XYZ file of C-alpha atoms in Angstrom:
501
model
C 33.921 -53.571 -1.581
C 30.610 -55.340 -2.236
C 29.152 -53.248 0.552
C 30.196 -50.211 -1.130
C 28.693 -51.358 -4.385
C 25.410 -52.092 -2.630
C 25.399 -48.507 -1.053
C 26.204 -46.944 -4.496
C 23.297 -48.793 -5.925
C 20.945 -47.878 -3.149
C 22.010 -44.198 -3.446
C 21.302 -44.225 -7.178
C 17.954 -45.800 -6.676
C 16.946 -43.209 -4.119
C 18.324 -40.301 -6.416
C 16.241 -41.611 -9.192
C 13.141 -41.992 -7.045
C 13.619 -38.445 -5.756
C 14.087 -37.097 -9.261
C 10.814 -38.917 -10.205
C 8.931 -37.405 -7.279
C 10.191 -33.922 -7.971
C 9.300 -34.296 -11.593
C 5.807 -35.352 -10.720
C 5.524 -32.582 -8.208
C 6.708 -30.129 -10.901
C 4.118 -31.418 -13.376
C 1.423 -31.020 -10.733
C 2.531 -27.475 -9.938
C 2.641 -26.619 -13.653
C -0.725 -28.117 -14.111
C -2.109 -26.142 -11.246
C -0.609 -22.857 -12.591
C -1.840 -23.679 -16.073
C -5.493 -24.026 -14.637
C -5.089 -20.967 -12.572
C -3.974 -18.690 -15.516
C -6.628 -20.114 -17.874
C -9.392 -19.660 -15.405
C -8.307 -15.982 -14.900
C -7.960 -15.465 -18.605
C -11.383 -16.868 -19.334
C -13.014 -14.897 -16.401
C -11.435 -11.678 -17.884
C -12.647 -12.236 -21.389
C -16.193 -13.214 -20.422
C -16.460 -10.195 -18.068
C -15.312 -7.823 -20.839
C -17.716 -9.404 -23.435
C -20.692 -9.058 -20.945
C -19.824 -5.627 -19.652
C -17.721 -3.786 -22.264
C -16.154 -0.425 -21.590
C -18.467 1.142 -24.017
C -20.057 0.396 -27.219
C -18.000 2.962 -29.242
C -14.425 2.902 -28.020
C -13.755 6.338 -29.816
C -16.494 7.998 -28.025
C -15.407 9.681 -24.656
C -17.639 8.546 -21.785
C -18.482 10.215 -18.475
C -15.222 9.201 -16.646
C -11.766 9.097 -18.346
C -9.434 6.627 -16.624
C -5.814 7.389 -17.349
C -3.957 4.084 -16.580
C -0.394 5.545 -16.241
C 2.240 2.975 -16.819
C 5.461 4.386 -14.936
C 8.101 6.129 -17.002
C 6.219 6.509 -20.113
C 5.889 10.360 -20.039
C 2.363 10.176 -18.271
C 3.163 12.936 -15.819
C 3.593 15.273 -18.770
C 0.291 14.224 -20.263
C -1.374 14.730 -16.791
C -0.024 18.192 -16.143
C 0.139 19.612 -19.715
C -2.996 18.151 -21.131
C -5.423 16.797 -18.689
C -5.069 19.478 -16.121
C -5.664 22.059 -18.890
C -8.810 20.228 -19.907
C -10.237 19.367 -16.556
C -10.938 21.469 -13.458
C -9.540 20.377 -10.151
C -13.054 19.560 -9.069
C -13.333 17.069 -11.907
C -10.390 15.017 -10.737
C -11.172 11.904 -8.587
C -9.722 12.040 -5.082
C -6.243 11.026 -4.357
C -5.077 10.347 -7.994
C -1.605 8.522 -8.202
C -2.176 6.898 -4.818
C -3.234 3.327 -4.182
C -7.044 4.032 -4.310
C -9.346 2.300 -1.913
C -12.571 4.192 -2.593
C -15.661 3.566 -4.559
C -15.671 5.870 -7.595
C -19.340 5.143 -8.216
C -20.029 7.455 -5.268
C -17.765 10.423 -6.525
C -19.051 12.758 -9.276
C -15.603 12.892 -10.909
C -14.697 12.911 -14.538
C -10.906 12.145 -14.410
C -9.063 9.402 -12.751
C -5.156 9.454 -13.317
C -3.261 6.771 -11.396
C -0.514 4.155 -11.405
C -3.242 1.644 -10.316
C -3.561 -1.162 -12.734
C -6.552 -2.290 -14.850
C -8.080 -4.170 -11.929
C -9.398 -0.922 -10.833
C -12.022 -1.244 -13.510
C -13.738 -3.653 -11.155
C -14.569 -0.551 -9.027
C -15.626 1.655 -12.030
C -18.857 1.914 -13.949
C -17.458 0.229 -17.168
C -20.239 1.292 -19.559
C -19.449 4.955 -18.533
C -15.795 4.761 -18.456
C -13.098 5.285 -21.190
C -9.548 4.259 -20.701
C -6.264 5.802 -22.091
C -2.698 4.767 -21.594
C 0.754 5.243 -23.028
C 3.260 2.512 -23.908
C 6.978 2.709 -24.147
C 9.782 0.535 -25.691
C 10.605 -1.894 -22.760
C 14.368 -1.367 -22.877
C 13.916 2.449 -22.496
C 11.264 2.013 -19.892
C 13.417 -0.329 -17.704
C 16.374 1.954 -17.965
C 14.248 4.839 -17.038
C 12.968 2.949 -14.046
C 16.486 2.228 -12.674
C 17.577 5.768 -13.322
C 14.598 7.231 -11.498
C 14.826 4.846 -8.537
C 18.526 6.021 -8.109
C 17.572 9.735 -8.605
C 14.959 9.830 -6.007
C 16.823 7.738 -3.425
C 19.916 9.921 -3.863
C 17.986 12.794 -2.505
C 18.039 11.374 0.964
C 21.957 11.202 0.950
C 21.965 14.608 2.641
C 21.209 12.797 5.817
C 24.010 11.275 7.948
C 22.377 7.764 8.051
C 19.433 5.734 6.948
C 17.554 6.098 10.142
C 17.769 9.889 9.988
C 16.456 9.773 6.329
C 13.528 7.422 7.207
C 12.519 9.658 10.105
C 12.589 12.846 7.880
C 10.633 11.178 5.190
C 7.990 10.396 7.609
C 7.832 13.969 8.943
C 7.561 15.668 5.564
C 4.553 13.783 4.505
C 1.447 15.959 5.033
C -2.063 14.862 5.247
C -3.846 14.715 1.860
C -0.474 15.435 0.010
C 0.810 12.686 -2.214
C 4.499 11.877 -1.871
C 6.591 9.857 -4.369
C 7.004 7.354 -1.630
C 3.158 6.774 -1.432
C 2.964 6.013 -5.154
C 3.253 2.478 -6.619
C 5.776 1.274 -7.657
C 8.187 3.958 -6.111
C 6.823 3.105 -2.690
C 8.713 -0.195 -3.029
C 11.637 0.752 -5.487
C 12.863 4.075 -3.763
C 13.145 2.668 -0.209
C 14.996 -0.449 -1.513
C 17.484 1.656 -3.603
C 17.760 4.237 -0.730
C 18.963 1.390 1.518
C 21.500 0.115 -1.034
C 22.918 3.667 -1.610
C 23.417 4.182 2.189
C 25.096 0.821 2.558
C 27.550 1.492 -0.271
C 28.315 4.920 1.209
C 29.006 3.408 4.545
C 31.248 0.737 2.936
C 33.151 3.551 1.114
C 33.773 5.281 4.438
C 35.094 2.059 6.016
C 37.579 1.545 3.121
C 38.533 5.209 3.222
C 37.436 5.729 -0.510
C 36.906 9.580 -0.885
C 37.011 9.936 -4.752
C 35.585 7.509 -7.239
C 37.180 7.690 -10.606
C 34.635 8.338 -13.544
C 34.688 5.181 -15.694
C 32.237 6.663 -18.097
C 29.496 4.107 -17.358
C 27.187 5.244 -14.552
C 25.222 1.869 -14.942
C 28.347 -0.137 -13.599
C 29.693 1.872 -10.660
C 29.834 -0.967 -8.093
C 31.226 1.184 -5.144
C 28.629 3.955 -5.744
C 25.405 2.241 -6.641
C 23.871 -1.167 -7.547
C 24.958 -1.951 -11.140
C 22.278 -2.269 -13.647
C 22.971 -5.935 -14.514
C 22.582 -6.989 -10.834
C 19.514 -4.718 -10.387
C 17.710 -6.540 -13.244
C 18.185 -10.014 -11.649
C 16.850 -9.029 -8.139
C 13.527 -10.533 -6.849
C 12.234 -7.007 -6.503
C 12.859 -6.288 -10.186
C 11.346 -9.584 -11.312
C 8.229 -8.872 -9.209
C 7.711 -5.247 -10.117
C 9.606 -4.041 -13.110
C 9.856 -6.963 -15.775
C 6.861 -7.086 -18.064
C 5.370 -4.300 -15.911
C 3.368 -2.948 -18.752
C 1.724 -6.099 -19.501
C 0.903 -6.863 -15.991
C -0.400 -3.449 -15.266
C -2.724 -3.479 -18.307
C -3.750 -6.970 -17.477
C -4.451 -5.892 -13.831
C -1.899 -8.342 -12.218
C 0.664 -6.159 -10.435
C 1.354 -6.468 -6.800
C -0.756 -3.470 -6.407
C -3.832 -5.118 -7.866
C -7.254 -5.077 -6.443
C -7.771 -8.885 -7.661
C -7.385 -11.611 -4.998
C -5.932 -13.999 -7.592
C -3.411 -11.479 -9.084
C -0.405 -12.595 -6.996
C -0.898 -16.329 -7.868
C -1.392 -15.643 -11.567
C 1.619 -13.483 -11.690
C 3.736 -15.898 -9.872
C 2.736 -18.746 -12.284
C 3.520 -16.592 -15.276
C 6.968 -15.606 -13.854
C 7.728 -19.174 -13.089
C 6.521 -20.755 -16.337
C 7.261 -18.326 -19.198
C 5.039 -20.214 -21.717
C 2.001 -19.366 -19.463
C 2.440 -15.598 -20.322
C 0.683 -15.879 -23.619
C -2.921 -15.910 -22.242
C -1.918 -12.813 -20.110
C -0.497 -11.013 -23.241
C -3.736 -11.734 -25.167
C -5.837 -10.220 -22.453
C -3.611 -7.019 -22.425
C -3.873 -6.799 -26.158
C -7.495 -6.917 -26.113
C -7.682 -4.203 -23.504
C -5.443 -1.951 -25.593
C -7.834 -2.508 -28.421
C -10.874 -1.326 -26.424
C -9.037 1.870 -25.239
C -10.121 5.341 -26.236
C -6.271 6.289 -26.806
C -2.986 4.490 -26.891
C 0.074 6.706 -27.075
C 3.616 5.901 -27.673
C 6.425 7.604 -25.742
C 8.876 7.344 -28.678
C 6.338 9.004 -30.991
C 6.054 12.122 -28.875
C 4.660 14.708 -31.372
C 2.423 12.401 -33.176
C 1.158 10.939 -29.930
C 0.442 14.404 -28.599
C -1.414 15.470 -31.849
C -3.471 12.333 -31.808
C -4.465 12.879 -28.096
C -5.622 16.477 -28.798
C -7.612 15.407 -31.794
C -9.104 12.205 -30.110
C -9.425 12.968 -26.558
C -8.936 16.728 -26.294
C -11.448 17.602 -28.927
C -14.158 15.431 -27.221
C -13.451 16.977 -23.672
C -13.753 20.446 -25.140
C -16.955 19.519 -26.872
C -18.324 18.229 -23.514
C -17.287 21.569 -21.806
C -19.168 23.408 -24.489
C -22.162 21.503 -23.830
C -21.933 21.802 -19.964
C -21.398 25.471 -20.653
C -24.904 25.739 -22.058
C -26.235 23.856 -19.230
C -24.475 25.916 -16.621
C -25.786 29.122 -18.169
C -29.230 27.749 -17.905
C -28.760 26.757 -14.349
C -27.181 30.091 -13.443
C -30.268 31.973 -15.067
C -32.658 29.834 -12.833
C -30.557 30.306 -9.831
C -30.573 34.161 -10.326
C -34.200 34.068 -10.699
C -34.689 32.115 -7.480
C -32.075 34.451 -5.696
C -34.300 37.440 -6.615
C -37.228 35.919 -5.102
C -35.413 34.978 -1.727
C -34.686 37.506 0.873
C -32.227 40.274 -0.139
C -30.296 39.887 3.173
C -29.692 36.174 2.836
C -25.956 35.627 2.840
C -26.488 31.968 1.807
C -28.252 33.051 -1.367
C -25.495 35.589 -2.265
C -22.791 32.825 -1.677
C -24.707 30.374 -3.905
C -25.118 33.008 -6.561
C -21.365 33.901 -6.476
C -20.403 30.234 -6.553
C -22.554 29.458 -9.630
C -21.230 32.545 -11.444
C -17.557 31.544 -10.710
C -18.280 27.998 -11.869
C -19.999 29.188 -15.010
C -17.099 31.679 -15.744
C -14.549 28.933 -15.502
C -16.423 26.842 -17.954
C -16.912 29.522 -20.287
C -13.253 30.546 -20.300
C -12.239 26.959 -20.868
C -14.689 26.409 -23.705
C -14.432 29.734 -25.556
C -10.683 30.120 -25.343
C -9.471 26.586 -25.998
C -9.470 24.763 -29.228
C -7.513 21.745 -30.412
C -4.894 24.181 -31.949
C -4.499 26.256 -28.813
C -4.496 23.074 -26.674
C -1.426 21.890 -28.563
C 0.074 25.430 -28.123
C -0.464 25.267 -24.393
C 0.943 21.788 -24.269
C 4.175 22.742 -26.176
C 4.756 25.643 -23.708
C 3.945 23.453 -20.593
C 6.329 20.661 -21.506
C 9.195 23.058 -22.143
C 8.860 24.445 -18.633
C 8.152 21.046 -17.067
C 11.187 19.438 -18.729
C 13.411 22.200 -17.563
C 12.429 21.928 -13.896
C 12.662 18.128 -14.018
C 16.103 18.417 -15.533
C 17.187 20.744 -12.839
C 15.907 18.501 -10.078
C 17.570 15.485 -11.578
C 21.019 17.276 -11.894
C 20.775 18.297 -8.225
C 19.785 14.923 -7.083
C 22.644 13.102 -9.051
C 25.335 15.516 -7.742
C 25.103 13.472 -4.577
C 26.368 10.364 -6.272
C 28.806 12.043 -8.560
C 30.361 11.014 -11.054
C 27.416 8.739 -11.681
C 25.146 10.626 -14.140
C 22.409 9.581 -16.449
C 21.747 11.171 -19.963
C 20.789 9.962 -23.406
C 24.497 9.722 -24.274
C 25.391 7.531 -21.249
C 22.682 5.037 -22.314
C 24.757 4.113 -25.320
C 27.313 2.711 -22.973
C 25.041 -0.037 -21.713
C 26.412 -3.230 -23.138
C 24.584 -5.221 -25.766
C 24.545 -8.251 -23.348
C 22.504 -6.171 -20.809
C 20.201 -4.826 -23.479
C 19.480 -8.295 -24.569
C 18.982 -9.443 -20.931
C 16.225 -6.678 -20.643
C 14.621 -7.789 -23.825
C 14.578 -11.451 -22.647
C 13.228 -10.576 -19.113
C 10.541 -8.426 -20.777
C 9.521 -10.618 -23.637
C 5.755 -9.968 -23.082
C 6.365 -6.238 -22.992
C 8.255 -6.390 -26.229
C 5.260 -8.031 -27.891
C 2.731 -5.778 -26.388
C 4.778 -2.825 -27.437
C 4.845 -4.105 -31.089
C 0.952 -4.404 -30.812
C 0.551 -0.805 -29.369
C 2.509 0.436 -32.319
C 0.013 -1.258 -34.716
C -2.933 0.420 -32.944
C -1.184 3.706 -33.051
C -0.511 3.598 -36.770
C -4.165 2.689 -37.461
C -5.496 5.444 -35.205
C -3.124 8.025 -36.684
C -4.089 7.204 -40.178
C -7.836 7.367 -39.174
C -7.559 10.783 -37.643
C -5.273 11.945 -40.497
C -8.086 10.898 -43.000
C -10.779 12.686 -41.079
C -8.793 15.855 -41.002
C -8.181 15.681 -44.707
C -11.806 14.801 -45.302
C -12.952 17.873 -43.170
C -10.746 20.171 -45.150
C -11.824 18.928 -48.479
C -15.452 19.314 -47.278
C -14.731 22.963 -46.242
C -13.154 23.506 -49.732
C -16.197 21.888 -51.550
C -18.536 23.963 -49.444
C -16.740 27.085 -50.577
C -16.744 26.006 -54.140
C -20.462 25.369 -53.756
C -21.120 28.830 -52.631
C -19.131 30.344 -55.567
C -20.689 27.722 -57.925
C -24.071 28.831 -57.175
C -23.231 32.516 -58.278
C -23.674 33.561 -61.800
C -21.029 35.623 -63.542
C -22.583 38.940 -62.737
C -22.815 38.117 -58.961
C -19.382 36.755 -58.831
C -17.962 39.861 -60.488
C -19.860 42.047 -57.918
C -18.398 39.932 -55.069
C -14.794 40.126 -56.298
C -15.338 43.976 -56.856
C -16.556 44.344 -53.216
C -13.613 42.339 -51.882
C -11.069 44.297 -53.900
C -12.638 47.574 -52.768
C -12.535 46.592 -49.077
C -8.850 45.603 -49.440
C -7.897 48.867 -51.046
C -9.826 50.816 -48.278
C -7.883 48.692 -45.739
C -4.486 49.447 -47.294
C -5.380 53.166 -47.509
C -6.310 53.259 -43.834
C -2.923 51.701 -43.017
C -1.109 54.271 -45.097
C -2.856 57.264 -43.591
C -2.156 55.878 -39.958
C 1.396 55.346 -40.810
C 1.693 59.032 -42.253
C 0.121 60.300 -38.925
C 2.572 58.531 -36.774
C 5.546 59.894 -38.719
C 4.063 63.451 -38.579
C 3.550 63.242 -34.871
C 7.262 62.059 -34.444
C 8.659 65.075 -36.409
C 6.485 67.575 -34.342
C 7.904 66.111 -31.044
């Protein structure tokens, strides 16, 4: 009995000693993480103070870096705005891939990629403008889950996972970017694909042929990974949660910074260390040329057209004049060279084609027409994307994702998403504040421009005396009457010709 009491006391002592050691170790690790995060935040701040993106953030620089946060509608902007404004030759090579080139050596004007902000280390900061789009974290996470399932489901036409993987490798062509090459889908899609095949195989073993529609595609255990389980996986914690903050801070698992993994790991482990990272992300949003909001679709598109689009068109107009001058000089030199020189003809033809492209873009495009082109483009794009989604999700029927099905996600799961994405929740609030300010600023400028035009018109009329003003009105009325008379005569002629026939 006494021996048992001694053993119990020794066990208790050892347990207390172990707890003390673990606590000390935890304090040491927390202290280490705190220093790592603080050092990174201080370095980021001092670097941006010494080398700001540009002095005037509202002025478009030589290179536009579109930092595309996944599932924010960035593909629509890329196809329906940026590709209408920039020629293919203006795009930096291999956009949307994990870039490993030095853009300083490339004469490109547009870089659109899922790469995070750490890519700025490879760009000429003083000559680069950055833009991005931010989305409500709950909607972004749901959309990420849905898209992972949608793309992975396309492979279910294959009999097994091995066949799907082999075919995926074959269809990739050189210099063609596949969804499986793009971050974060290069991680999320194969992971979800493996899960879908495993569940399909399990259904075959059980002999399950038909799955009843339970009205909640986010919780179909036999068909796909339930959303609440998806949210709590190591992959989701590493890539999805607080994804916008980590991407704008330059700390994703796709980062170009050597210390990114350790900083991200420390913030994920100790939530209170996320504040310095959030502050860096906020400062970077502040310095950007444009910050759009997915939820404010029309207002964001209008803001983009007036802030970014107008400046790109202005630059094109300037380059148009330069191109015309270069073309003239080229034509003069071609005349001097041998008439039979094929090389001179090719150079001349190339310069004329390039000049014509620039002219067509600058002369035919305005902010207003840019918006019209955008509206037509997104209608077509959404239709094609919708069709593709329907065809993909047929393979995991009755699972289907729509705006209506999102309302079936439980409040507990929604709260889970908000808790896991607390940094993104705060960043989104801050992005909304920036958006409101920029929107008000652009609106005031547009009103000011309209008022100035009216005042100029009033000044023109104000400088006229009564006699001149009466003459102006008389001439205007006379021209209007002549125009109406012309229309009347033309109308009568048409009616007469129809009667004769």
